[in-house]
Amino acid sequence: MQSRLVYMDHGATTPVRKEVVDSMLPFFHDQYGNPSSLHAPGRKVRQALDEARETTARALGADPEEIYFTSGGTESNNIALRGAAKKQKGGGHIITSSIEHHAVLDVCRDLENEGFKVTYLPVDHYGCIEPEMVKEAINKDTFIISIMAANNEIGTLQPISEIALLAREHGILFHTDAVQVVGQLPVDLHSSNIDFLSLSAHKFNGPKGIGALFMRKGVEINSLYRGGSQERKLRPGTENVPGIIGLGRALELAVSDIPHKKKRLESLRDSLIAGLLQIDDVVLNGHPRQRLPGNINVSFKYIEGESVLLGLDMEGIAASSGSACSSGSLEPSHVLSATGLDHSIAHGSVRFSLGWGNCKEDVDFVLQKAPLIVERLRNISPTYHSR
Amino acid sequence: MYNEKVIDHFNHPRNVGELSDADGIGETGSFKCGDTMKLYIKVKDDRIEDVSFQTYGCGAAIASSSMLTEMVKGKKLDEAMQITNQDVADQLGGLPPLKLHCSNLAADALHNAIEDYRRKHDQV
Ligand SMILES: Cc1ncc(COP(=O)(O)O)c(C=O)c1O
Ligand SMILES: [Zn+2]
């Protein structure tokens, strides 16, 4: 029936580029040595690993010794936050935001149960964090601030440089979950005051299950794991060699593509937003300009997001939603709730996230189908008829 | 995630809309996920002669409302009162476990509509 697939869920994950797969393949069958081994096959893989670390560091404006490979964004966040907390001994205060990904939020909740104090900063209705509020939240026990670089649901970009500077001035560590930003927007760690940054390869056309943590030289945390001495003991265990090679290659390609990809996605994003807002009773979630190049998040009033996704899926369009019925947890998105959006409107939220491969025809196709789906569902909806 | 029957009811929902001359109207909502359902019935000789629905909700909620309307048309009120939410989910060939609570609105809306009819017609 349906012939084309319009994939607009790059915020969830992305396809792996051909060049990336090609770079990984030799490390499954040819170069299978353990990089910790002294023999020639091992040494050869060690060298490839070192090169991938250098490539990764260069793409981020960091030094190779500051890059620690992990299994992804979730693990990077856990190593940084729990590792910093573990070094504290005897509690302390953490500042984060109320719109973090669960891989930060739930770690903080856990740390609260372990005796740490946590401040979850509110956001304005665009989902922005006010640096002044960070400043006010700082107290003598604050040892780390963790604020995401961009939100995964609504795409809002945060004033990371300002907040990192604040942290530095107060002698507090600063961590940012940049999983949605790396490969989409330029990152230069050495000119920043960021102490930790988490990234994940599958968000920039790399493989799944591999990521990295940047930890600034001189910063010390306690390792969560015991094992070998890989990744300077922060992440012991035999390295995911093909994954690391793929991450390096994907990041190198993504970063070199940023200048033109960013412009292209922003223009597609803005035409999709403009087109969707042409439909009656649609609101844009997030900030109109200060947002990820590929992120579109709208709420269709009077209908529920999961049903819109299903309707889109029938047409071959892949998107996502923050509605309760699509979340698995049956809670509406904590991000949309934090922006003060009414629950009934949050239920109607749909995220389209663009990436490499999306084109103007895709946007046109969505704009052709979406109004019909919305109309059909509104026709069924009692709240629409009694509005 | 959903089986073919669920998808069919979602794509082509039966008996959608408002019955202007309804004899009974039942409404239910899930406090948890926000899904709401409104059911209209027309009764003749103690039987459900006509039925229609309006639903705000996910695919499971829409499909189970549609399924329910097919199940009750022509049924005696007492029989219709026996229909459970589980019956609706079973008729649909099953729903994902997390979605069961979304379908739990359909039978409740029906029972409310029948009670509404009986109240109006002094049959309580
Ligand atoms: C902001 C953010 N942080 C963390 C993660 C988790 O990353 P991973 O899937 O690599 O563990 C994601 C991905 O969903 C994300 O969007
Ligand atoms: Zn539901």
XYZ file of C-alpha atoms and ligand atoms in Angstrom:
528
model
C 0.000 0.000 0.000
C 2.284 2.755 1.195
C 5.398 3.190 -0.863
C 7.564 5.795 0.765
C 8.985 6.095 4.249
C 9.378 9.586 5.589
C 11.565 9.155 8.646
C 11.242 12.162 10.936
C 12.374 10.642 14.211
C 16.088 11.452 14.159
C 15.820 12.618 17.770
C 15.203 8.976 18.673
C 17.908 7.520 16.470
C 19.465 7.866 13.024
C 20.532 5.479 10.264
C 24.222 4.602 10.167
C 26.008 6.125 7.193
C 27.568 3.811 4.657
C 31.034 5.311 5.208
C 30.651 4.588 8.913
C 29.675 0.954 8.393
C 32.621 0.551 6.004
C 35.014 1.937 8.575
C 33.745 -0.554 11.171
C 33.677 -3.760 9.143
C 37.398 -4.648 9.255
C 37.240 -4.635 13.035
C 34.896 -7.594 13.169
C 36.823 -10.157 11.177
C 40.228 -8.815 10.121
C 41.421 -6.719 12.988
C 39.936 -8.626 15.870
C 42.821 -8.277 18.322
C 42.310 -7.089 21.857
C 43.784 -3.590 22.093
C 45.243 -4.454 25.489
C 47.284 -7.345 24.036
C 50.986 -6.902 23.470
C 51.175 -8.868 20.197
C 50.970 -7.404 16.713
C 47.202 -7.950 16.136
C 46.519 -6.248 19.454
C 48.902 -3.367 18.782
C 47.307 -2.738 15.416
C 43.867 -2.375 16.968
C 45.304 -0.228 19.754
C 46.574 2.153 17.113
C 43.177 2.360 15.405
C 41.573 3.015 18.770
C 44.035 5.811 19.513
C 43.282 7.358 16.146
C 39.528 7.238 16.781
C 40.096 8.944 20.125
C 42.123 11.653 18.402
C 39.478 12.147 15.727
C 36.773 12.379 18.374
C 38.781 14.849 20.450
C 39.579 17.017 17.428
C 35.897 17.201 16.427
C 35.035 18.534 19.883
C 38.016 20.814 20.481
C 39.308 18.535 23.225
C 42.459 16.506 23.927
C 42.453 12.734 23.339
C 43.128 12.097 27.063
C 39.867 13.861 27.828
C 37.732 11.387 25.854
C 36.342 8.266 27.559
C 34.379 5.833 25.425
C 31.186 4.480 26.995
C 28.115 2.574 25.867
C 26.170 5.766 25.121
C 24.531 8.852 26.530
C 22.942 7.087 29.471
C 26.193 5.620 30.713
C 28.130 8.854 30.166
C 25.612 10.734 32.309
C 25.759 8.083 35.012
C 29.570 7.987 35.111
C 29.831 11.784 35.376
C 27.092 12.444 37.905
C 27.439 9.395 40.107
C 31.224 9.524 39.815
C 31.323 13.134 40.970
C 28.895 12.342 43.785
C 30.875 9.290 44.856
C 33.958 11.482 45.249
C 32.025 13.843 47.530
C 31.736 11.494 50.501
C 29.057 12.651 52.867
C 26.537 14.402 50.664
C 26.406 17.695 48.883
C 24.175 19.728 46.588
C 23.440 19.199 42.888
C 21.731 21.652 40.535
C 19.947 20.370 37.451
C 16.811 21.224 35.492
C 13.307 19.832 35.522
C 13.465 19.006 31.791
C 16.519 16.738 31.692
C 16.400 13.366 29.987
C 15.611 10.521 32.391
C 19.264 9.506 32.153
C 20.061 12.605 34.249
C 16.807 13.162 36.099
C 16.491 9.652 37.499
C 20.166 9.564 38.472
C 19.566 12.743 40.489
C 16.468 11.232 42.105
C 18.562 8.224 43.105
C 21.263 10.457 44.542
C 18.581 12.250 46.553
C 17.668 8.904 48.100
C 21.327 8.453 48.933
C 21.377 11.696 50.908
C 22.308 14.328 48.328
C 20.284 17.512 47.962
C 19.081 18.307 44.441
C 17.581 21.489 43.003
C 15.482 20.919 39.855
C 15.345 24.319 38.186
C 12.096 25.366 36.537
C 11.969 26.550 32.921
C 9.968 29.265 31.197
C 7.220 28.416 28.713
C 9.805 28.037 25.926
C 11.681 25.517 28.035
C 14.600 27.897 28.699
C 16.627 27.916 31.891
C 17.438 31.352 33.287
C 21.153 31.578 34.307
C 20.175 33.990 37.089
C 18.147 31.188 38.679
C 21.155 28.883 38.551
C 23.145 31.544 40.375
C 20.472 31.874 43.049
C 20.351 28.114 43.557
C 24.088 27.811 44.263
C 25.008 27.257 47.904
C 28.181 26.304 49.776
C 27.487 22.579 49.310
C 26.908 22.708 45.548
C 29.518 20.538 43.835
C 28.044 19.951 40.369
C 25.612 21.583 37.973
C 24.144 19.501 35.153
C 22.139 21.211 32.421
C 21.402 19.655 29.038
C 22.698 21.506 25.961
C 19.423 20.999 24.087
C 16.211 19.316 25.058
C 15.368 16.124 23.199
C 11.616 16.715 23.068
C 11.146 20.397 22.347
C 14.630 21.177 21.035
C 15.187 24.239 23.195
C 18.855 25.272 23.338
C 20.104 26.263 26.765
C 22.529 29.082 27.630
C 25.252 26.559 28.426
C 28.238 28.929 28.100
C 26.805 31.349 30.616
C 25.893 28.623 33.093
C 29.274 26.896 32.684
C 31.029 30.211 33.374
C 28.925 30.704 36.488
C 29.902 27.251 37.687
C 33.577 27.929 37.017
C 33.444 31.232 38.912
C 32.027 29.411 41.916
C 34.440 26.484 41.695
C 31.625 24.066 40.873
C 31.822 21.265 38.293
C 29.676 21.624 35.188
C 28.221 18.713 33.216
C 26.116 18.920 30.088
C 24.113 16.192 28.392
C 24.843 17.178 24.791
C 23.451 14.007 23.228
C 21.092 16.000 20.986
C 23.653 18.662 20.074
C 26.875 16.866 19.166
C 27.023 16.493 15.408
C 24.230 19.045 14.922
C 25.850 22.229 16.211
C 29.521 23.152 16.649
C 31.094 22.304 20.012
C 34.457 23.680 21.125
C 35.305 22.337 24.539
C 38.661 24.028 25.123
C 37.217 27.494 24.737
C 34.381 26.536 27.103
C 34.068 26.045 30.853
C 32.450 22.648 30.499
C 33.960 19.932 32.715
C 31.898 16.971 31.477
C 29.984 16.434 28.256
C 27.962 13.347 27.279
C 27.433 12.266 23.686
C 25.959 9.291 21.868
C 26.917 8.037 18.391
C 23.488 6.827 17.268
C 22.173 10.388 17.255
C 24.645 11.452 14.540
C 24.477 8.581 12.074
C 26.802 6.372 14.069
C 26.158 2.961 15.597
C 23.976 2.311 18.645
C 25.420 1.323 21.995
C 28.502 3.523 21.812
C 29.085 6.989 23.188
C 31.638 9.063 24.980
C 32.178 11.219 27.995
C 34.441 14.238 27.808
C 36.080 14.904 31.171
C 38.355 17.905 31.425
C 41.993 17.287 32.379
C 42.557 17.787 36.091
C 38.976 16.926 37.060
C 38.756 13.899 39.309
C 35.831 11.594 39.987
C 35.486 8.118 41.449
C 34.933 5.259 39.065
C 31.677 3.376 39.387
C 33.229 0.151 38.134
C 35.985 -2.236 39.079
C 37.769 -4.216 36.420
C 40.619 -3.716 33.998
C 42.356 -0.454 33.303
C 40.593 0.416 30.048
C 39.435 4.044 29.639
C 41.675 4.897 32.556
C 39.502 2.733 34.805
C 36.482 4.997 34.395
C 34.947 2.461 32.048
C 36.818 -0.809 32.407
C 36.105 -3.728 30.129
C 37.368 -4.715 26.694
C 36.561 -1.879 24.328
C 33.736 -1.967 21.802
C 36.282 -1.550 19.042
C 34.001 -1.472 15.971
C 31.680 0.908 17.826
C 34.495 3.262 18.772
C 35.845 3.278 15.210
C 32.307 3.984 13.945
C 31.766 6.747 16.473
C 34.980 8.491 15.427
C 34.144 8.279 11.736
C 30.500 9.349 12.229
C 31.488 12.321 14.355
C 34.160 13.447 11.925
C 31.640 13.334 9.066
C 28.837 14.951 11.053
C 30.977 17.828 12.265
C 32.342 18.584 8.825
C 28.746 18.594 7.522
C 27.464 21.026 10.150
C 27.829 24.280 8.199
C 25.541 23.278 5.331
C 23.450 20.664 7.135
C 22.473 23.114 9.861
C 21.224 25.682 7.346
C 19.384 23.079 5.324
C 17.644 21.540 8.344
C 16.749 24.925 9.799
C 15.078 25.903 6.575
C 13.165 22.596 6.346
C 12.266 22.927 10.027
C 10.908 26.428 9.600
C 8.792 25.518 6.591
C 7.379 22.479 8.387
C 6.566 24.605 11.439
C 4.974 27.310 9.311
C 2.922 24.748 7.407
C 1.705 22.946 10.531
C 0.722 26.233 12.153
C -1.565 26.811 9.169
C -3.819 24.099 10.617
C -6.341 25.534 13.107
C -5.626 25.170 16.823
C -2.016 24.072 16.570
C 0.600 25.416 18.964
C 4.372 25.290 18.685
C 6.144 23.814 21.700
C 9.624 25.109 22.508
C 11.346 28.260 21.343
C 10.642 29.679 17.866
C 14.340 30.295 17.075
C 16.510 29.000 19.912
C 15.988 25.374 18.977
C 17.772 22.404 17.435
C 18.057 22.713 13.643
C 15.946 19.600 13.038
C 13.388 19.810 15.855
C 9.701 20.498 15.351
C 7.288 19.962 18.236
C 3.661 20.953 17.974
C 0.451 20.203 19.834
C -2.726 19.525 17.908
C -5.499 20.629 20.203
C -8.544 18.384 20.824
C -6.762 15.193 19.727
C -4.296 12.835 21.313
C -0.692 12.479 20.135
C -0.501 8.700 19.906
C -3.483 8.611 17.567
C -1.799 11.215 15.359
C 1.370 9.087 15.294
C -0.662 6.078 14.281
C -2.352 8.064 11.521
C 1.028 9.333 10.309
C 2.473 5.821 10.479
C -0.310 4.575 8.182
C 0.979 7.085 5.630
C 4.578 6.007 6.121
C 5.575 8.965 8.271
C 7.607 8.162 11.405
C 7.437 10.697 14.245
C 7.089 10.608 18.055
C 4.891 12.041 20.790
C 5.043 13.153 24.416
C 1.488 12.085 25.140
C 0.735 9.850 28.106
C -0.612 7.045 25.944
C 2.555 6.919 23.857
C 5.025 7.133 26.716
C 4.749 3.645 28.134
C 4.691 5.180 31.606
C 1.236 6.688 31.076
C 2.484 10.044 32.295
C 2.439 13.012 29.964
C 5.870 14.353 29.115
C 7.608 15.905 32.141
C 9.180 18.394 29.736
C 5.905 19.755 28.391
C 4.470 19.807 31.904
C 7.475 21.823 33.088
C 6.864 24.438 30.385
C 3.450 24.953 31.975
C 1.558 23.494 29.048
C -1.967 22.394 29.926
C -2.164 18.580 30.218
C -4.788 18.282 27.520
C -2.532 20.169 25.103
C 0.539 18.197 26.149
C -1.386 15.027 25.227
C -1.662 16.281 21.672
C 2.056 16.837 21.175
C 3.934 15.417 18.223
C 7.664 15.702 17.566
C 9.095 15.593 14.063
C 12.895 15.468 14.126
C 14.697 15.961 10.853
C 18.057 14.662 9.816
C 20.416 13.754 7.087
C 18.290 12.431 4.240
C 15.154 14.505 4.779
C 14.276 16.785 1.903
C 11.709 19.361 0.862
C 9.492 16.632 -0.627
C 9.310 14.984 2.798
C 8.138 18.219 4.374
C 5.575 18.714 1.602
C 4.343 15.148 2.040
C 3.827 15.650 5.781
C 2.071 18.941 5.165
C -0.201 17.239 2.686
C -1.115 14.335 5.009
C -1.133 15.919 8.484
C -4.183 18.184 7.978
C -6.260 15.204 6.805
C -5.259 13.061 9.759
C -5.939 15.881 12.191
C -9.328 16.565 10.645
C -10.326 12.918 10.769
C -9.369 12.580 14.436
C -11.012 15.838 15.402
C -14.168 14.665 13.769
C -14.191 11.728 16.205
C -13.276 13.861 19.225
C -15.939 14.978 21.738
C -13.729 17.794 23.023
C -13.445 19.219 19.507
C -17.220 19.330 19.067
C -17.798 20.924 22.449
C -14.928 23.442 22.199
C 2.225 -2.865 18.265
C -1.494 -3.119 17.378
C -3.006 -6.066 15.522
C -4.794 -5.743 12.180
C -8.264 -5.636 13.661
C -7.361 -2.767 15.968
C -5.791 -0.895 13.076
C -8.887 -1.510 10.952
C -11.154 -0.034 13.638
C -8.771 2.883 14.049
C -8.665 3.579 10.322
C -12.354 2.985 9.698
C -14.147 3.601 12.975
C -17.774 2.439 12.935
C -20.670 4.537 14.208
C -18.847 7.785 14.768
C -20.629 10.940 15.837
C -23.468 12.250 17.895
C -27.023 10.843 17.902
C -29.131 13.971 18.048
C -32.160 12.079 19.415
C -30.237 9.807 21.792
C -32.207 8.201 24.629
C -29.129 7.810 26.786
C -25.652 9.354 26.880
C -22.692 7.967 28.795
C -19.353 9.564 29.336
C -16.111 8.315 30.902
C -12.613 9.596 31.121
C -9.313 8.258 32.285
C -7.932 10.546 34.909
C -4.554 8.994 34.281
C -3.972 9.411 30.556
C -6.653 11.911 29.642
C -8.581 9.692 27.198
C -12.327 10.404 27.162
C -15.226 8.673 25.513
C -18.822 9.649 24.923
C -21.418 7.065 23.949
C -24.922 7.706 22.597
C -27.676 5.074 22.511
C -31.119 4.918 20.967
C -33.396 2.391 22.691
C -36.494 0.663 21.371
C -38.366 -2.198 23.092
C -35.581 -2.552 25.634
C -33.027 -3.049 22.876
C -30.200 -0.835 21.656
C -31.515 0.185 18.284
C -28.715 2.558 17.406
C -25.423 3.590 18.952
C -22.638 6.032 18.224
C -19.496 7.350 19.884
C -17.043 10.207 20.127
C -13.580 9.566 21.539
C -10.598 11.662 22.453
C -7.689 9.321 22.868
C -5.084 7.004 21.488
C -5.468 4.312 18.869
C -6.545 1.749 21.479
C -9.223 4.059 22.849
C -10.640 4.830 19.413
C -10.570 1.204 18.265
C -12.257 -0.093 21.420
C -15.034 2.497 21.201
C -15.665 1.515 17.616
C -15.559 -2.201 18.475
C -18.003 -1.717 21.331
C -20.581 -0.021 19.111
C -20.528 -3.051 16.809
C -20.905 -5.412 19.749
C -23.954 -3.755 21.280
C -26.108 -2.857 18.321
C -29.375 -4.825 18.616
C -28.530 -6.169 22.079
C -31.031 -6.150 24.938
C -30.136 -3.640 27.641
C -29.616 -6.360 30.244
C -27.253 -8.201 27.907
C -25.403 -5.023 27.091
C -24.926 -4.348 30.797
C -23.023 -7.656 31.009
C -20.362 -6.590 28.511
C -17.046 -5.990 30.219
C -14.008 -4.033 29.179
C -12.218 -7.352 28.838
C -14.862 -8.522 26.336
C -14.135 -5.493 24.159
C -10.389 -6.088 24.252
C -10.963 -9.783 23.480
C -13.187 -8.958 20.507
C -10.380 -6.784 19.193
C -8.072 -9.784 19.357
C -6.122 -8.366 22.272
C -4.350 -5.122 23.045
C -0.823 -4.406 24.269
C -0.834 -4.719 28.092
C -0.003 -1.040 28.588
C -2.954 -0.092 26.450
C -5.576 -2.115 28.299
C -6.480 0.780 30.520
C -7.266 2.926 27.454
C -9.799 0.350 26.283
C -11.262 0.155 29.778
C -13.321 3.213 29.018
C -15.587 1.688 26.402
C -17.743 -0.659 28.489
C -17.895 1.910 31.278
C -19.248 4.516 28.859
C -21.861 2.022 27.684
C -23.002 1.204 31.217
C -23.239 4.916 31.959
C -25.345 5.449 28.835
C -27.730 2.646 29.804
C -28.024 3.988 33.338
C -28.688 7.436 31.896
C -31.459 5.981 29.741
C -33.000 4.116 32.677
C -32.836 7.160 34.899
C -34.619 9.243 32.295
C -37.193 6.532 31.808
C -37.703 5.732 35.484
C -36.358 2.230 35.179
C -33.795 2.530 37.914
C 19.132 14.211 25.798
C 19.425 12.740 25.822
N 20.189 12.222 26.788
C 20.482 10.914 26.839
C 19.985 10.028 25.922
C 20.318 8.571 26.031
O 21.316 8.215 25.131
P 21.632 6.679 24.823
O 20.470 6.145 24.089
O 22.868 6.706 23.991
O 21.862 6.009 26.128
C 19.171 10.514 24.884
C 18.624 9.600 23.861
O 17.462 9.273 23.837
C 18.875 11.902 24.843
O 18.086 12.409 23.890
Zn -4.905 5.796 25.651
